[in-house]
């Protein structure tokens, strides 16, 4: 085992950020979706009580923040309750949503102190954006809610994914900045999930997966990152999170994750390329956003 990997695996740590994938379902069908989310896939087997218990335990063992995501997190009827529970546990909260629909209740939740919102955007051209999401009209809805989020003064970051061309992504970023979005990141499509060309390749992971961050899937599976979802560290419905993080299965999963690039320091601004406002590739990956609570 390479020394850099061995050092990390020998000293498993509590991730600062824990992504909670609260649903498999999504109203969109993006061709690049690493979770392969789609309408009608359901919210998995984690009950509300399971999520509450996990959040409480995560906070008690040193997790600093959670990210609520899916699929489309806003499809889960208990999203507001989960946000409030995490805040009550003194955790920072990010809701990652496609922003195609926001109820009055969700706008209220998104504006709570300690809550931030993140979304993805693909092109200033409606047809190109809708091509990426697989849903006509999605561009108009997401763009309108980005504008509203800015008007409301919400803490917002937007990830631009190069689904069409680099020029298109650059134009999208420029448009977002004109709209008043200050935290804009860029990334390319990663070869995972629906965008995968063959078996998943750990080399596509940023290397911080499983150490500074980890994710829990809707069935309770602990994984290093939403992209590295085939690397299981066990299931929080069977074993408490802190025991999983100290377990042999987690060590084995981490051993498959490549070492971070030397230049990549997720806790400062030297992390290049600047993705999602200061991230490591794969920037768009929900579990890989080291600074999203420092805005
Ligand atoms: S990338 Fe996000 S918005 Fe698109 S299908 Fe997947 S979960 Fe839904």
mmCIF file of C-alpha atoms and ligand atoms in Angstrom:
data_model
loop_
_atom_site.group_PDB
_atom_site.id
_atom_site.type_symbol
_atom_site.label_atom_id
_atom_site.label_comp_id
_atom_site.label_asym_id
_atom_site.label_seq_id
_atom_site.Cartn_x
_atom_site.Cartn_y
_atom_site.Cartn_z
ATOM 1 C CA UNK A 1 0.000 0.000 0.000
ATOM 2 C CA UNK A 2 1.430 3.448 -0.871
ATOM 3 C CA UNK A 3 2.659 5.309 2.202
ATOM 4 C CA UNK A 4 0.298 8.255 1.737
ATOM 5 C CA UNK A 5 -2.679 5.944 1.698
ATOM 6 C CA UNK A 6 -1.403 3.790 4.517
ATOM 7 C CA UNK A 7 -0.992 6.831 6.756
ATOM 8 C CA UNK A 8 -4.568 7.869 6.198
ATOM 9 C CA UNK A 9 -6.001 4.393 6.605
ATOM 10 C CA UNK A 10 -4.030 3.801 9.777
ATOM 11 C CA UNK A 11 -5.605 6.828 11.367
ATOM 12 C CA UNK A 12 -9.296 6.943 10.456
ATOM 13 C CA UNK A 13 -10.806 10.197 11.528
ATOM 14 C CA UNK A 14 -14.193 11.707 12.036
ATOM 15 C CA UNK A 15 -15.136 13.630 8.901
ATOM 16 C CA UNK A 16 -15.904 17.290 9.418
ATOM 17 C CA UNK A 17 -18.617 17.131 6.809
ATOM 18 C CA UNK A 18 -21.211 14.427 6.482
ATOM 19 C CA UNK A 19 -23.471 14.358 3.453
ATOM 20 C CA UNK A 20 -26.868 12.881 4.109
ATOM 21 C CA UNK A 21 -28.484 11.600 0.940
ATOM 22 C CA UNK A 22 -32.058 11.656 2.158
ATOM 23 C CA UNK A 23 -33.684 10.415 -1.041
ATOM 24 C CA UNK A 24 -32.919 8.465 -4.183
ATOM 25 C CA UNK A 25 -35.631 10.352 -6.033
ATOM 26 C CA UNK A 26 -35.359 13.427 -8.181
ATOM 27 C CA UNK A 27 -37.682 15.332 -10.474
ATOM 28 C CA UNK A 28 -34.826 15.673 -12.977
ATOM 29 C CA UNK A 29 -32.871 13.013 -14.846
ATOM 30 C CA UNK A 30 -29.493 14.610 -15.445
ATOM 31 C CA UNK A 31 -27.281 12.588 -17.744
ATOM 32 C CA UNK A 32 -24.272 13.199 -15.505
ATOM 33 C CA UNK A 33 -25.971 12.257 -12.208
ATOM 34 C CA UNK A 34 -23.562 10.122 -10.205
ATOM 35 C CA UNK A 35 -26.402 9.038 -7.903
ATOM 36 C CA UNK A 36 -28.463 7.965 -10.920
ATOM 37 C CA UNK A 37 -31.454 9.654 -9.353
ATOM 38 C CA UNK A 38 -34.782 9.830 -11.133
ATOM 39 C CA UNK A 39 -38.484 10.275 -10.396
ATOM 40 C CA UNK A 40 -40.171 7.645 -8.285
ATOM 41 C CA UNK A 41 -37.114 6.076 -6.686
ATOM 42 C CA UNK A 42 -38.251 6.767 -3.129
ATOM 43 C CA UNK A 43 -36.488 7.943 -0.018
ATOM 44 C CA UNK A 44 -34.684 4.762 0.958
ATOM 45 C CA UNK A 45 -34.932 2.850 4.211
ATOM 46 C CA UNK A 46 -33.621 5.447 6.667
ATOM 47 C CA UNK A 47 -36.541 6.598 8.811
ATOM 48 C CA UNK A 48 -36.820 10.089 10.244
ATOM 49 C CA UNK A 49 -35.829 8.628 13.603
ATOM 50 C CA UNK A 50 -32.787 6.991 12.019
ATOM 51 C CA UNK A 51 -31.689 10.324 10.547
ATOM 52 C CA UNK A 52 -32.251 12.140 13.843
ATOM 53 C CA UNK A 53 -30.211 9.553 15.744
ATOM 54 C CA UNK A 54 -27.449 9.706 13.166
ATOM 55 C CA UNK A 55 -27.328 13.508 13.274
ATOM 56 C CA UNK A 56 -27.153 13.485 17.073
ATOM 57 C CA UNK A 57 -24.375 10.900 17.097
ATOM 58 C CA UNK A 58 -22.470 12.670 14.332
ATOM 59 C CA UNK A 59 -22.540 15.913 16.291
ATOM 60 C CA UNK A 60 -21.415 14.168 19.467
ATOM 61 C CA UNK A 61 -18.379 12.580 17.818
ATOM 62 C CA UNK A 62 -17.142 15.737 16.114
ATOM 63 C CA UNK A 63 -18.837 16.157 12.747
ATOM 64 C CA UNK A 64 -19.136 19.907 12.177
ATOM 65 C CA UNK A 65 -21.711 20.105 9.436
ATOM 66 C CA UNK A 66 -24.128 18.121 7.392
ATOM 67 C CA UNK A 67 -25.202 18.481 3.833
ATOM 68 C CA UNK A 68 -28.744 17.427 3.025
ATOM 69 C CA UNK A 69 -28.940 16.176 -0.505
ATOM 70 C CA UNK A 70 -30.400 13.465 -2.702
ATOM 71 C CA UNK A 71 -31.522 12.937 -5.307
ATOM 72 C CA UNK A 72 -33.512 16.084 -4.812
ATOM 73 C CA UNK A 73 -33.581 16.806 -1.105
ATOM 74 C CA UNK A 74 -36.632 19.065 -1.430
ATOM 75 C CA UNK A 75 -38.718 16.046 -2.436
ATOM 76 C CA UNK A 76 -38.344 14.627 1.074
ATOM 77 C CA UNK A 77 -41.263 15.778 3.221
ATOM 78 C CA UNK A 78 -39.080 15.875 6.323
ATOM 79 C CA UNK A 79 -36.395 18.159 4.914
ATOM 80 C CA UNK A 80 -37.465 21.129 7.085
ATOM 81 C CA UNK A 81 -37.491 18.950 10.193
ATOM 82 C CA UNK A 82 -34.083 17.515 9.379
ATOM 83 C CA UNK A 83 -32.606 20.965 8.858
ATOM 84 C CA UNK A 84 -33.969 22.171 12.160
ATOM 85 C CA UNK A 85 -32.780 19.042 13.958
ATOM 86 C CA UNK A 86 -29.261 19.477 12.624
ATOM 87 C CA UNK A 87 -29.228 23.133 13.627
ATOM 88 C CA UNK A 88 -30.430 22.089 17.059
ATOM 89 C CA UNK A 89 -27.444 19.769 17.270
ATOM 90 C CA UNK A 90 -25.194 22.782 16.546
ATOM 91 C CA UNK A 91 -24.261 21.558 13.101
ATOM 92 C CA UNK A 92 -23.844 23.756 10.053
ATOM 93 C CA UNK A 93 -26.275 22.807 7.311
ATOM 94 C CA UNK A 94 -26.137 22.989 3.563
ATOM 95 C CA UNK A 95 -29.106 21.988 1.456
ATOM 96 C CA UNK A 96 -28.069 20.930 -2.019
ATOM 97 C CA UNK A 97 -31.079 21.290 -4.295
ATOM 98 C CA UNK A 98 -31.749 21.731 -7.990
ATOM 99 C CA UNK A 99 -33.949 24.732 -7.049
ATOM 100 C CA UNK A 100 -36.628 23.829 -9.560
ATOM 101 C CA UNK A 101 -39.240 24.122 -6.835
ATOM 102 C CA UNK A 102 -39.172 25.882 -3.479
ATOM 103 C CA UNK A 103 -42.202 26.038 -1.216
ATOM 104 C CA UNK A 104 -42.800 28.928 1.166
ATOM 105 C CA UNK A 105 -41.802 26.605 4.002
ATOM 106 C CA UNK A 106 -38.522 25.780 2.304
ATOM 107 C CA UNK A 107 -37.695 29.433 1.613
ATOM 108 C CA UNK A 108 -38.139 30.005 5.331
ATOM 109 C CA UNK A 109 -35.886 27.065 6.175
ATOM 110 C CA UNK A 110 -33.238 28.119 3.654
ATOM 111 C CA UNK A 111 -33.063 31.504 5.351
ATOM 112 C CA UNK A 112 -32.451 30.186 8.853
ATOM 113 C CA UNK A 113 -29.150 31.174 10.478
ATOM 114 C CA UNK A 114 -26.584 28.441 9.913
ATOM 115 C CA UNK A 115 -28.229 27.225 6.705
ATOM 116 C CA UNK A 116 -26.787 27.612 3.233
ATOM 117 C CA UNK A 117 -28.106 26.560 -0.148
ATOM 118 C CA UNK A 118 -26.235 25.084 -3.079
ATOM 119 C CA UNK A 119 -27.351 24.268 -6.573
ATOM 120 C CA UNK A 120 -26.057 23.349 -10.013
ATOM 121 C CA UNK A 121 -26.332 25.359 -13.213
ATOM 122 C CA UNK A 122 -25.325 24.283 -16.677
ATOM 123 C CA UNK A 123 -25.749 27.028 -19.231
ATOM 124 C CA UNK A 124 -27.197 30.464 -19.812
ATOM 125 C CA UNK A 125 -28.984 28.876 -22.763
ATOM 126 C CA UNK A 126 -32.249 27.293 -21.606
ATOM 127 C CA UNK A 127 -32.103 24.527 -24.183
ATOM 128 C CA UNK A 128 -28.568 23.516 -23.184
ATOM 129 C CA UNK A 129 -29.404 23.549 -19.478
ATOM 130 C CA UNK A 130 -32.561 21.541 -20.068
ATOM 131 C CA UNK A 131 -30.586 19.110 -22.193
ATOM 132 C CA UNK A 132 -28.318 18.467 -19.197
ATOM 133 C CA UNK A 133 -31.197 17.951 -16.765
ATOM 134 C CA UNK A 134 -33.423 15.989 -19.102
ATOM 135 C CA UNK A 135 -36.369 18.251 -18.293
ATOM 136 C CA UNK A 136 -37.675 21.054 -20.466
ATOM 137 C CA UNK A 137 -38.341 24.166 -18.413
ATOM 138 C CA UNK A 138 -35.865 23.340 -15.655
ATOM 139 C CA UNK A 139 -33.589 26.226 -16.616
ATOM 140 C CA UNK A 140 -36.297 28.822 -16.137
ATOM 141 C CA UNK A 141 -37.273 27.437 -12.741
ATOM 142 C CA UNK A 142 -33.752 27.102 -11.372
ATOM 143 C CA UNK A 143 -32.672 30.493 -12.707
ATOM 144 C CA UNK A 144 -35.729 32.212 -11.220
ATOM 145 C CA UNK A 145 -35.052 30.664 -7.823
ATOM 146 C CA UNK A 146 -31.383 31.601 -7.978
ATOM 147 C CA UNK A 147 -32.504 35.188 -8.552
ATOM 148 C CA UNK A 148 -34.941 34.959 -5.645
ATOM 149 C CA UNK A 149 -32.316 33.430 -3.346
ATOM 150 C CA UNK A 150 -29.999 36.340 -4.102
ATOM 151 C CA UNK A 151 -32.801 38.848 -3.520
ATOM 152 C CA UNK A 152 -33.555 37.218 -0.167
ATOM 153 C CA UNK A 153 -29.895 37.422 0.811
ATOM 154 C CA UNK A 154 -29.550 33.673 1.290
ATOM 155 C CA UNK A 155 -26.147 32.092 1.563
ATOM 156 C CA UNK A 156 -25.892 30.550 -1.870
ATOM 157 C CA UNK A 157 -23.282 28.863 -3.962
ATOM 158 C CA UNK A 158 -23.741 27.619 -7.482
ATOM 159 C CA UNK A 159 -21.732 24.915 -9.197
ATOM 160 C CA UNK A 160 -21.421 25.234 -12.960
ATOM 161 C CA UNK A 161 -20.862 21.884 -14.622
ATOM 162 C CA UNK A 162 -19.397 21.706 -18.098
ATOM 163 C CA UNK A 163 -22.039 19.545 -19.693
ATOM 164 C CA UNK A 164 -21.937 21.314 -23.069
ATOM 165 C CA UNK A 165 -18.661 23.167 -23.555
ATOM 166 C CA UNK A 166 -16.106 25.114 -21.575
ATOM 167 C CA UNK A 167 -17.262 28.299 -23.280
ATOM 168 C CA UNK A 168 -20.838 27.600 -22.300
ATOM 169 C CA UNK A 169 -19.802 27.015 -18.701
ATOM 170 C CA UNK A 170 -17.809 30.243 -18.698
ATOM 171 C CA UNK A 171 -20.858 32.087 -19.982
ATOM 172 C CA UNK A 172 -22.962 30.490 -17.266
ATOM 173 C CA UNK A 173 -20.514 31.598 -14.615
ATOM 174 C CA UNK A 174 -20.491 35.132 -15.988
ATOM 175 C CA UNK A 175 -24.262 35.235 -16.005
ATOM 176 C CA UNK A 176 -24.435 34.054 -12.405
ATOM 177 C CA UNK A 177 -22.047 36.756 -11.271
ATOM 178 C CA UNK A 178 -24.154 39.383 -13.022
ATOM 179 C CA UNK A 179 -27.154 37.974 -11.178
ATOM 180 C CA UNK A 180 -25.317 38.585 -7.909
ATOM 181 C CA UNK A 181 -24.104 35.092 -7.053
ATOM 182 C CA UNK A 182 -20.730 35.515 -5.391
ATOM 183 C CA UNK A 183 -19.826 31.859 -4.853
ATOM 184 C CA UNK A 184 -19.598 30.209 -8.239
ATOM 185 C CA UNK A 185 -17.542 27.108 -8.954
ATOM 186 C CA UNK A 186 -16.766 25.097 -12.048
ATOM 187 C CA UNK A 187 -16.314 21.435 -12.692
ATOM 188 C CA UNK A 188 -16.463 18.947 -15.506
ATOM 189 C CA UNK A 189 -18.641 15.874 -15.683
ATOM 190 C CA UNK A 190 -17.114 13.002 -13.746
ATOM 191 C CA UNK A 191 -17.292 9.440 -14.955
ATOM 192 C CA UNK A 192 -19.531 8.075 -12.234
ATOM 193 C CA UNK A 193 -23.127 6.947 -12.077
ATOM 194 C CA UNK A 194 -25.110 7.754 -15.205
ATOM 195 C CA UNK A 195 -22.043 9.361 -16.737
ATOM 196 C CA UNK A 196 -19.826 6.358 -16.083
ATOM 197 C CA UNK A 197 -18.026 4.743 -18.954
ATOM 198 C CA UNK A 198 -17.489 1.327 -17.453
ATOM 199 C CA UNK A 199 -16.612 0.387 -13.888
ATOM 200 C CA UNK A 200 -16.110 3.252 -11.405
ATOM 201 C CA UNK A 201 -12.520 4.433 -11.195
ATOM 202 C CA UNK A 202 -11.303 5.589 -7.751
ATOM 203 C CA UNK A 203 -8.840 7.874 -9.542
ATOM 204 C CA UNK A 204 -11.793 10.163 -10.210
ATOM 205 C CA UNK A 205 -12.171 10.837 -6.489
ATOM 206 C CA UNK A 206 -10.528 13.876 -4.928
ATOM 207 C CA UNK A 207 -8.713 11.922 -2.245
ATOM 208 C CA UNK A 208 -10.255 13.681 0.726
ATOM 209 C CA UNK A 209 -13.240 11.379 0.604
ATOM 210 C CA UNK A 210 -13.605 9.497 3.839
ATOM 211 C CA UNK A 211 -11.280 11.704 5.835
ATOM 212 C CA UNK A 212 -12.555 15.285 5.833
ATOM 213 C CA UNK A 213 -15.918 14.148 4.514
ATOM 214 C CA UNK A 214 -18.121 11.127 4.105
ATOM 215 C CA UNK A 215 -21.668 10.368 3.056
ATOM 216 C CA UNK A 216 -24.621 8.336 4.174
ATOM 217 C CA UNK A 217 -26.873 6.945 1.457
ATOM 218 C CA UNK A 218 -30.669 6.677 1.775
ATOM 219 C CA UNK A 219 -30.363 3.061 2.881
ATOM 220 C CA UNK A 220 -27.890 3.966 5.643
ATOM 221 C CA UNK A 221 -24.703 2.901 3.876
ATOM 222 C CA UNK A 222 -21.584 4.783 4.896
ATOM 223 C CA UNK A 223 -19.441 5.702 1.889
ATOM 224 C CA UNK A 224 -16.430 8.004 1.499
ATOM 225 C CA UNK A 225 -18.283 10.246 -0.938
ATOM 226 C CA UNK A 226 -21.445 10.284 -2.991
ATOM 227 C CA UNK A 227 -19.311 9.491 -6.012
ATOM 228 C CA UNK A 228 -17.525 6.669 -4.277
ATOM 229 C CA UNK A 229 -20.775 4.986 -3.395
ATOM 230 C CA UNK A 230 -19.515 1.491 -4.191
ATOM 231 C CA UNK A 231 -16.982 1.780 -1.331
ATOM 232 C CA UNK A 232 -19.006 0.743 1.685
ATOM 233 C CA UNK A 233 -17.879 1.202 5.263
ATOM 234 C CA UNK A 234 -20.955 -0.559 6.634
ATOM 235 C CA UNK A 235 -24.448 0.591 7.493
ATOM 236 C CA UNK A 236 -25.492 3.029 10.209
ATOM 237 C CA UNK A 237 -28.780 1.152 10.609
ATOM 238 C CA UNK A 238 -26.779 -1.829 11.857
ATOM 239 C CA UNK A 239 -23.830 -0.216 13.605
ATOM 240 C CA UNK A 240 -23.354 3.259 15.135
ATOM 241 C CA UNK A 241 -21.439 5.710 12.968
ATOM 242 C CA UNK A 242 -18.517 6.074 15.360
ATOM 243 C CA UNK A 243 -18.010 2.307 15.404
ATOM 244 C CA UNK A 244 -18.155 2.159 11.611
ATOM 245 C CA UNK A 245 -15.521 4.893 11.355
ATOM 246 C CA UNK A 246 -13.222 2.845 13.570
ATOM 247 C CA UNK A 247 -13.951 -0.422 11.781
ATOM 248 C CA UNK A 248 -11.964 -2.605 9.449
ATOM 249 C CA UNK A 249 -14.515 -2.294 6.644
ATOM 250 C CA UNK A 250 -14.041 1.482 6.639
ATOM 251 C CA UNK A 251 -10.265 1.095 6.546
ATOM 252 C CA UNK A 252 -10.615 -1.189 3.574
ATOM 253 C CA UNK A 253 -12.892 1.290 1.804
ATOM 254 C CA UNK A 254 -10.465 4.156 2.438
ATOM 255 C CA UNK A 255 -7.606 2.094 1.096
ATOM 256 C CA UNK A 256 -9.226 2.301 -2.335
ATOM 257 C CA UNK A 257 -9.319 6.111 -2.288
ATOM 258 C CA UNK A 258 -6.328 7.770 -3.952
ATOM 259 C CA UNK A 259 -4.182 10.119 -1.909
ATOM 260 C CA UNK A 260 -5.084 13.809 -2.240
ATOM 261 C CA UNK A 261 -3.046 15.838 -4.635
ATOM 262 C CA UNK A 262 -0.224 17.604 -2.822
ATOM 263 C CA UNK A 263 -1.510 21.023 -3.819
ATOM 264 C CA UNK A 264 -4.969 20.314 -2.552
ATOM 265 C CA UNK A 265 -5.571 21.787 0.893
ATOM 266 C CA UNK A 266 -9.289 21.801 1.463
ATOM 267 C CA UNK A 267 -9.184 24.061 4.481
ATOM 268 C CA UNK A 268 -7.520 27.012 2.876
ATOM 269 C CA UNK A 269 -7.780 28.954 -0.337
ATOM 270 C CA UNK A 270 -4.785 27.316 -1.984
ATOM 271 C CA UNK A 271 -6.954 24.504 -3.261
ATOM 272 C CA UNK A 272 -6.714 24.540 -7.042
ATOM 273 C CA UNK A 273 -8.577 24.441 -9.244
ATOM 274 C CA UNK A 274 -11.107 26.579 -7.484
ATOM 275 C CA UNK A 275 -14.197 24.525 -7.839
ATOM 276 C CA UNK A 276 -17.528 25.111 -6.170
ATOM 277 C CA UNK A 277 -15.972 28.165 -4.607
ATOM 278 C CA UNK A 278 -12.781 26.590 -3.365
ATOM 279 C CA UNK A 279 -13.020 22.886 -3.770
ATOM 280 C CA UNK A 280 -11.076 19.921 -4.980
ATOM 281 C CA UNK A 281 -12.202 17.820 -7.875
ATOM 282 C CA UNK A 282 -14.655 16.296 -8.138
ATOM 283 C CA UNK A 283 -16.017 19.638 -7.079
ATOM 284 C CA UNK A 284 -19.608 19.023 -7.772
ATOM 285 C CA UNK A 285 -19.631 16.006 -5.568
ATOM 286 C CA UNK A 286 -21.749 16.737 -2.606
ATOM 287 C CA UNK A 287 -19.409 15.165 -0.137
ATOM 288 C CA UNK A 288 -16.457 17.100 -1.477
ATOM 289 C CA UNK A 289 -17.014 20.693 -0.495
ATOM 290 C CA UNK A 290 -14.511 21.474 2.199
ATOM 291 C CA UNK A 291 -15.249 25.134 2.618
ATOM 292 C CA UNK A 292 -18.923 25.441 2.076
ATOM 293 C CA UNK A 293 -19.567 26.459 5.644
ATOM 294 C CA UNK A 294 -16.889 29.189 5.677
ATOM 295 C CA UNK A 295 -18.690 31.720 3.545
HETATM 296 S S1 LIG B 1 -27.647 15.550 -10.716
HETATM 297 FE FE1 LIG B 1 -28.943 16.314 -9.033
HETATM 298 S S2 LIG B 1 -30.696 17.312 -10.076
HETATM 299 FE FE2 LIG B 1 -29.708 15.986 -11.594
HETATM 300 S S3 LIG B 1 -30.814 14.004 -11.497
HETATM 301 FE FE3 LIG B 1 -29.036 13.840 -10.100
HETATM 302 S S4 LIG B 1 -29.845 14.456 -8.104
HETATM 303 FE FE4 LIG B 1 -31.327 15.187 -9.653
#
